[in-house]
Amino acid sequence: MFFCSISGEPPQDPVISSKSGHIYERRLILKYINDNGTEPLTGEKLEESELLTVKADPKSAPPRPPSATSTPALLHMLQNEWDAVVLETFALKQQYNSTRQELSYALYAQDAASRVIARLIRERDAAREALANVQATIGITPANGAAAEDVEMAEENGAQEGALPKEIVDQIDETQQNLSATRKKRKAPAGYTSTAEVKTFAATHTIPSLHSASPAGMTSLAVSRLNPSQFLTGGNDKIVQLYDRSTDKVLASLKGHTKKVNHVAFREQEGESTLILSAGADKIAKIWAHDSASSEYIPKATIRTHKGELTGLVVHPTNSILALSSLDKTYSLHELSNFTQVYRSAPGEDAFTSLAIHPDGALLALGTPSSKIQICDVRSGNIAASITPPDASPFTVGSLSFSENGYHLLAPDSSSSVAIWDLRKMKTAHTIPLGEGFKVNKVLYDYSAQYLGVAGSEGIRVFAHKTWDELVRFEEAGDVSDIVFGEQGKEIWATSGREVRIWGLPA
């Protein structure tokens, strides 16, 4: 072991003077030579070239500093290290406690804000109810807006749980009597498509690239009764489109929904403007009316009655009432002449997942997520019957359809089969299995009640009523979300992805 003659410590890079033989640290002696030009100990003239490098092999590790060469010094060093760790731990605890206090304050503030909002909502609802009661007491009804005004139809617009107004009940009764009187004599119109013709149906037309590509897909379809070349589609892109098949043009793209559109429908009545109706996953229904002056559809009303996603939209046979069902376990009726709500049911046990109205207008059917189907009297709101498929695992009843003669109700009895319910006996007349891979999306009777269609994940299948024979199937459509029978039963329309496909008699 040797030591530097300047610092007295073991050198890291030792050199030796060729004149005096003294050992130095290279960096120290070089600095001294640059400043003085002589050797520190002898005072003789010394240059860098006269320094010889001391080569040690293997190189020894640098010795410990003097402070770590004795037991008391080591203990003192360890004590200093421990003190530093303790102080750092204390600082971390302080920071942790501060963060916890900030988080606790934020949670309390959020809880307080939620309570304030809940109280304000209760006060708002109470004020709305009081206003509705006052209006009902003094006979005031909300004034109609201008022709182009979009009227907000919320709970304050006549929303109440109770019986329908007498004039609405009388209108429903009159419609029911007129239609039921001809039910037994009701036959297929002259020239209606025969069973043999349905068996020959083939693809005749495809309308591609409807709605937006992101998010893609259509959810609902409606074909105009007065102008069969025009049809409505609702999409995942939150838009309702009116399309003219004869010109292959989009006549209107109607916006207003903030989530996907679940259902669309026409309200067509001689002498009155055509209405376009839609219901969406955003809990609202929209109504547009045709303006003869501009030939455009203008917004007329927005219905915000329900607190859950709308799952059903049907125009009543009176053509003056709109029915809606919702996942909030209620359904509601709205008058289309002045866009006011005339009835809302009390909340039920189950959410409502589908809706259909009897062709005579006196009954409506509601599907649920628990396999149960409720049949209610439209006039009183009372449940007339409740039917459930026997020995069925719970599934969602997502589609319902009454036969035109009013005797039967078509509904899924599992996710991959459908049942035809005889409403006179309240039991199933027949069950049609569709295969384990088939997922039912839509069921529908045609106008003549001779045929029933089922749309699902494996295309479309059409069956004959009473014989239950499968007449035709269209698997090339893939996953079909909605199906409509065309005029005189001569066509079958369906939505699949971004396409509307049409099948009919081959050319």
Short mmCIF file of C-alpha atoms in Angstrom, two decimals, residues 86-398:
data_model
loop_
_atom_site.label_atom_id
_atom_site.label_comp_id
_atom_site.label_asym_id
_atom_site.label_seq_id
_atom_site.Cartn_x
_atom_site.Cartn_y
_atom_site.Cartn_z
CA VAL A 86 -36.94 7.41 9.29
CA LEU A 87 -37.23 11.00 8.08
CA GLU A 88 -38.13 9.89 4.56
CA THR A 89 -40.77 7.47 5.95
CA PHE A 90 -42.25 10.27 8.04
CA ALA A 91 -42.45 12.54 4.98
CA LEU A 92 -44.20 9.76 2.98
CA LYS A 93 -46.74 9.24 5.80
CA GLN A 94 -47.50 12.95 5.83
CA GLN A 95 -48.03 12.94 2.06
CA TYR A 96 -50.23 9.80 2.31
CA ASN A 97 -52.42 11.36 5.03
CA SER A 98 -52.76 14.55 2.98
CA THR A 99 -53.85 12.56 -0.08
CA ARG A 100 -56.39 10.61 1.98
CA GLN A 101 -57.85 13.83 3.34
CA GLU A 102 -58.16 15.26 -0.19
CA LEU A 103 -59.86 12.08 -1.45
CA SER A 104 -62.23 12.03 1.53
CA TYR A 105 -63.18 15.67 0.89
CA ALA A 106 -63.80 14.93 -2.80
CA LEU A 107 -66.05 11.95 -1.94
CA TYR A 108 -68.03 13.99 0.58
CA ALA A 109 -68.42 16.80 -1.96
CA GLN A 110 -69.64 14.36 -4.61
CA ASP A 111 -72.12 12.77 -2.19
CA ALA A 112 -73.42 16.18 -1.15
CA ALA A 113 -73.84 17.18 -4.81
CA SER A 114 -75.75 13.95 -5.52
CA ARG A 115 -78.07 14.61 -2.59
CA VAL A 116 -78.71 18.17 -3.77
CA ILE A 117 -79.46 16.97 -7.30
CA ALA A 118 -81.83 14.27 -5.99
CA ARG A 119 -83.64 16.85 -3.84
CA LEU A 120 -83.94 19.25 -6.79
CA ILE A 121 -85.34 16.47 -8.99
CA ARG A 122 -87.93 15.60 -6.32
CA GLU A 123 -88.90 19.25 -6.01
CA ARG A 124 -89.12 19.58 -9.80
CA ASP A 125 -91.33 16.48 -10.08
CA ALA A 126 -93.54 17.73 -7.26
CA ALA A 127 -93.87 21.11 -8.98
CA ARG A 128 -94.75 19.43 -12.27
CA GLU A 129 -97.36 17.26 -10.58
CA ALA A 130 -98.85 20.30 -8.82
CA LEU A 131 -98.96 22.20 -12.12
CA ALA A 132 -100.64 19.28 -13.87
CA ASN A 133 -103.23 19.04 -11.07
CA VAL A 134 -103.94 22.76 -11.25
CA GLN A 135 -104.29 22.62 -15.03
CA ALA A 136 -106.62 19.64 -14.78
CA THR A 137 -108.70 21.39 -12.09
CA ILE A 138 -109.24 24.62 -14.01
CA GLY A 139 -109.46 22.94 -17.41
CA ILE A 140 -106.34 24.41 -19.00
CA THR A 141 -104.49 22.37 -21.62
CA PRO A 142 -101.10 23.25 -23.10
CA ALA A 143 -101.44 25.46 -26.16
CA ASN A 144 -100.46 24.07 -29.56
CA GLY A 145 -97.27 25.52 -30.96
CA ALA A 146 -96.66 26.88 -34.42
CA ALA A 147 -96.66 24.52 -37.38
CA ALA A 148 -92.91 24.13 -37.41
CA GLU A 149 -92.41 24.02 -33.63
CA ASP A 150 -91.04 20.92 -31.98
CA VAL A 151 -93.26 20.44 -28.92
CA GLU A 152 -91.68 18.87 -25.84
CA MET A 153 -94.02 16.17 -24.51
CA ALA A 154 -92.88 15.37 -20.98
CA GLU A 155 -94.70 14.40 -17.81
CA GLU A 156 -96.13 17.87 -17.35
CA ASN A 157 -98.02 17.58 -20.63
CA GLY A 158 -100.96 15.77 -19.14
CA ALA A 159 -98.96 12.91 -17.70
CA GLN A 160 -100.95 11.06 -15.09
CA GLU A 161 -101.57 7.53 -13.97
CA GLY A 162 -105.26 6.79 -14.25
CA ALA A 163 -108.08 6.15 -16.68
CA LEU A 164 -108.14 7.41 -20.23
CA PRO A 165 -110.26 10.50 -20.98
CA LYS A 166 -113.84 9.57 -21.86
CA GLU A 167 -113.62 10.89 -25.40
CA ILE A 168 -110.59 8.67 -26.07
CA VAL A 169 -112.36 5.64 -24.59
CA ASP A 170 -115.42 6.33 -26.77
CA GLN A 171 -113.20 6.57 -29.83
CA ILE A 172 -111.51 3.25 -29.01
CA ASP A 173 -114.89 1.59 -28.34
CA GLU A 174 -116.29 2.81 -31.66
CA THR A 175 -113.23 1.55 -33.54
CA GLN A 176 -113.34 -1.79 -31.74
CA GLN A 177 -117.04 -2.29 -32.53
CA ASN A 178 -116.61 -1.41 -36.20
CA LEU A 179 -113.61 -3.68 -36.69
CA SER A 180 -114.74 -6.64 -34.59
CA ALA A 181 -118.09 -6.72 -36.42
CA THR A 182 -116.30 -7.71 -39.61
CA ARG A 183 -113.68 -9.96 -38.03
CA LYS A 184 -115.37 -13.31 -38.76
CA LYS A 185 -116.07 -12.27 -42.34
CA ARG A 186 -112.60 -10.87 -42.81
CA LYS A 187 -110.93 -12.58 -45.77
CA ALA A 188 -107.83 -12.03 -47.82
CA PRO A 189 -108.32 -9.26 -50.41
CA ALA A 190 -108.84 -10.22 -54.01
CA GLY A 191 -105.55 -10.83 -55.77
CA TYR A 192 -103.68 -11.57 -52.56
CA THR A 193 -100.60 -13.75 -52.91
CA SER A 194 -101.30 -17.47 -52.75
CA THR A 195 -99.33 -20.13 -50.90
CA ALA A 196 -97.99 -21.51 -54.16
CA GLU A 197 -96.71 -18.07 -55.16
CA VAL A 198 -94.99 -17.52 -51.81
CA LYS A 199 -93.05 -20.74 -52.35
CA THR A 200 -91.58 -19.28 -55.54
CA PHE A 201 -90.38 -16.02 -53.95
CA ALA A 202 -86.83 -15.01 -54.88
CA ALA A 203 -84.59 -11.99 -54.34
CA THR A 204 -85.77 -9.14 -56.58
CA HIS A 205 -84.09 -6.00 -55.26
CA THR A 206 -81.35 -4.93 -52.83
CA ILE A 207 -80.78 -1.36 -51.66
CA PRO A 208 -77.22 -1.15 -50.25
CA SER A 209 -75.22 1.36 -48.24
CA LEU A 210 -78.04 2.88 -46.22
CA HIS A 211 -77.23 4.89 -43.10
CA SER A 212 -73.73 5.51 -41.78
CA ALA A 213 -70.94 2.94 -41.91
CA SER A 214 -69.98 3.73 -38.31
CA PRO A 215 -71.82 2.55 -36.36
CA ALA A 216 -73.29 0.38 -39.09
CA GLY A 217 -76.58 -1.46 -39.07
CA MET A 218 -80.32 -0.87 -39.24
CA THR A 219 -82.70 -1.82 -36.47
CA SER A 220 -86.20 -1.19 -37.86
CA LEU A 221 -88.21 -0.90 -41.06
CA ALA A 222 -91.62 0.45 -42.08
CA VAL A 223 -93.19 0.54 -45.56
CA SER A 224 -95.70 3.22 -46.55
CA ARG A 225 -99.26 2.00 -47.08
CA LEU A 226 -100.30 4.90 -49.33
CA ASN A 227 -97.05 5.00 -51.31
CA PRO A 228 -95.58 1.47 -51.28
CA SER A 229 -92.33 2.56 -52.94
CA GLN A 230 -91.38 4.65 -49.89
CA PHE A 231 -90.05 3.13 -46.70
CA LEU A 232 -88.53 4.18 -43.37
CA THR A 233 -85.45 2.78 -41.68
CA GLY A 234 -83.99 3.43 -38.23
CA GLY A 235 -80.31 2.88 -37.64
CA ASN A 236 -77.58 2.51 -35.09
CA ASP A 237 -76.30 5.88 -36.37
CA LYS A 238 -79.21 7.65 -34.55
CA ILE A 239 -80.86 8.67 -37.86
CA VAL A 240 -84.29 7.98 -39.39
CA GLN A 241 -84.16 7.74 -43.18
CA LEU A 242 -87.03 8.02 -45.67
CA TYR A 243 -86.16 6.33 -48.96
CA ASP A 244 -87.96 6.12 -52.31
CA ARG A 245 -87.37 2.80 -53.99
CA SER A 246 -88.73 3.97 -57.35
CA THR A 247 -86.12 6.73 -57.66
CA ASP A 248 -83.43 5.11 -55.48
CA LYS A 249 -83.04 8.32 -53.52
CA VAL A 250 -83.01 9.27 -49.86
CA LEU A 251 -85.93 11.68 -49.44
CA ALA A 252 -85.13 12.69 -45.86
CA SER A 253 -82.54 12.04 -43.15
CA LEU A 254 -84.21 12.96 -39.88
CA LYS A 255 -82.00 13.66 -36.87
CA GLY A 256 -82.77 14.25 -33.23
CA HIS A 257 -81.96 11.02 -31.43
CA THR A 258 -78.78 10.73 -29.37
CA LYS A 259 -78.67 6.91 -29.38
CA LYS A 260 -79.75 4.19 -31.79
CA VAL A 261 -83.28 4.21 -33.19
CA ASN A 262 -85.22 1.11 -32.09
CA HIS A 263 -88.54 1.54 -33.95
CA VAL A 264 -90.00 3.57 -36.82
CA ALA A 265 -93.56 3.89 -38.15
CA PHE A 266 -95.81 5.86 -40.48
CA ARG A 267 -99.13 7.44 -39.46
CA GLU A 268 -101.03 7.77 -42.71
CA GLN A 269 -104.61 9.04 -42.81
CA GLU A 270 -106.62 10.45 -45.68
CA GLY A 271 -106.94 14.23 -45.47
CA GLU A 272 -104.15 14.64 -42.89
CA SER A 273 -100.41 15.12 -43.10
CA THR A 274 -98.32 11.98 -43.00
CA LEU A 275 -96.48 11.59 -39.72
CA ILE A 276 -93.15 9.82 -39.26
CA LEU A 277 -92.64 8.39 -35.78
CA SER A 278 -89.55 6.95 -34.13
CA ALA A 279 -88.53 5.60 -30.74
CA GLY A 280 -84.95 5.25 -29.55
CA ALA A 281 -82.60 3.91 -26.95
CA ASP A 282 -82.23 7.51 -25.72
CA LYS A 283 -85.65 7.22 -23.97
CA ILE A 284 -87.40 9.63 -26.36
CA ALA A 285 -89.82 9.37 -29.27
CA LYS A 286 -89.78 11.85 -32.15
CA ILE A 287 -92.59 12.92 -34.48
CA TRP A 288 -92.15 14.60 -37.84
CA ALA A 289 -94.96 15.86 -40.11
CA HIS A 290 -94.96 16.30 -43.88
CA ASP A 291 -95.13 19.95 -44.93
CA SER A 292 -96.94 20.21 -48.27
CA ALA A 293 -95.52 23.68 -48.96
CA SER A 294 -91.86 22.65 -48.74
CA SER A 295 -92.37 18.89 -49.34
CA GLU A 296 -90.15 18.30 -46.32
CA TYR A 297 -90.68 16.63 -42.96
CA ILE A 298 -90.51 19.05 -40.07
CA PRO A 299 -90.24 18.16 -36.35
CA LYS A 300 -93.55 18.34 -34.51
CA ALA A 301 -93.02 16.77 -31.11
CA THR A 302 -90.50 15.11 -28.82
CA ILE A 303 -91.87 12.71 -26.22
CA ARG A 304 -89.78 12.47 -23.05
CA THR A 305 -92.26 10.66 -20.83
CA HIS A 306 -90.25 7.54 -20.12
CA LYS A 307 -87.17 7.07 -17.95
CA GLY A 308 -85.88 3.98 -19.75
CA GLU A 309 -85.06 2.87 -23.29
CA LEU A 310 -88.12 2.71 -25.56
CA THR A 311 -88.78 -0.84 -26.75
CA GLY A 312 -92.07 -0.53 -28.62
CA LEU A 313 -93.88 1.95 -30.88
CA VAL A 314 -97.26 1.23 -32.46
CA VAL A 315 -99.96 3.41 -34.06
CA HIS A 316 -103.39 2.46 -32.69
CA PRO A 317 -106.07 1.34 -35.22
CA THR A 318 -107.89 4.65 -34.55
CA ASN A 319 -104.91 6.30 -36.30
CA SER A 320 -105.08 9.05 -33.68
CA ILE A 321 -103.21 7.40 -30.78
CA LEU A 322 -99.57 6.41 -30.41
CA ALA A 323 -98.54 3.68 -27.96
CA LEU A 324 -95.04 3.39 -26.47
CA SER A 325 -93.44 0.79 -24.20
CA SER A 326 -90.25 1.16 -22.18
CA LEU A 327 -87.72 -0.61 -20.01
CA ASP A 328 -88.90 1.63 -17.14
CA LYS A 329 -91.77 -0.91 -16.64
CA THR A 330 -94.48 1.40 -18.04
CA TYR A 331 -96.28 2.04 -21.31
CA SER A 332 -97.98 5.22 -22.43
CA LEU A 333 -100.58 6.50 -24.91
CA HIS A 334 -100.32 9.81 -26.77
CA GLU A 335 -102.88 11.67 -28.86
CA LEU A 336 -101.52 12.52 -32.30
CA SER A 337 -103.94 15.36 -33.04
CA ASN A 338 -102.46 17.71 -30.44
CA PHE A 339 -99.38 15.72 -29.33
CA THR A 340 -100.43 15.31 -25.70
CA GLN A 341 -100.04 12.33 -23.42
CA VAL A 342 -103.38 10.83 -22.42
CA TYR A 343 -102.28 7.85 -20.33
CA ARG A 344 -99.29 6.28 -18.64
CA SER A 345 -99.49 2.96 -16.85
CA ALA A 346 -98.38 2.41 -13.29
CA PRO A 347 -94.96 0.70 -13.09
CA GLY A 348 -95.24 -3.08 -13.41
CA GLU A 349 -93.14 -5.89 -12.00
CA ASP A 350 -91.09 -6.35 -15.17
CA ALA A 351 -89.58 -4.09 -17.79
CA PHE A 352 -91.41 -4.10 -21.14
CA THR A 353 -89.31 -5.32 -24.07
CA SER A 354 -91.89 -5.36 -26.91
CA LEU A 355 -95.34 -4.05 -27.78
CA ALA A 356 -98.21 -5.01 -30.11
CA ILE A 357 -101.81 -3.77 -30.40
CA HIS A 358 -104.76 -6.01 -31.25
CA PRO A 359 -106.23 -5.25 -34.72
CA ASP A 360 -109.51 -4.21 -33.08
CA GLY A 361 -107.68 -1.75 -30.82
CA ALA A 362 -109.08 -2.89 -27.47
CA LEU A 363 -106.08 -4.91 -26.27
CA LEU A 364 -102.34 -4.55 -26.26
CA ALA A 365 -99.64 -7.13 -25.60
CA LEU A 366 -96.38 -6.45 -23.78
CA GLY A 367 -93.32 -8.67 -23.77
CA THR A 368 -90.98 -8.91 -20.76
CA PRO A 369 -87.45 -10.19 -20.03
CA SER A 370 -88.91 -12.99 -17.87
CA SER A 371 -90.69 -14.90 -20.72
CA LYS A 372 -94.06 -13.52 -19.60
CA ILE A 373 -96.50 -11.76 -21.95
CA GLN A 374 -99.02 -9.33 -20.47
CA ILE A 375 -102.25 -8.59 -22.31
CA CYS A 376 -103.85 -5.35 -21.15
CA ASP A 377 -107.15 -3.60 -21.79
CA VAL A 378 -106.28 -0.35 -23.55
CA ARG A 379 -109.29 1.48 -22.13
CA SER A 380 -108.85 0.67 -18.45
CA GLY A 381 -105.16 -0.27 -18.30
CA ASN A 382 -106.05 -3.45 -16.40
CA ILE A 383 -104.19 -6.68 -17.12
CA ALA A 384 -106.66 -8.91 -18.95
CA ALA A 385 -104.40 -11.95 -19.08
CA SER A 386 -100.82 -13.05 -18.49
CA ILE A 387 -99.35 -15.91 -20.49
CA THR A 388 -96.03 -17.71 -20.11
CA PRO A 389 -94.64 -20.58 -22.20
CA PRO A 390 -94.73 -23.80 -20.16
CA ASP A 391 -91.42 -25.27 -19.02
CA ALA A 392 -89.44 -22.46 -20.66
CA SER A 393 -86.11 -21.14 -19.46
CA PRO A 394 -86.22 -17.38 -18.89
CA PHE A 395 -85.74 -15.41 -22.11
CA THR A 396 -86.61 -11.96 -23.44
CA VAL A 397 -89.78 -11.61 -25.47
CA GLY A 398 -88.46 -9.13 -28.02
#
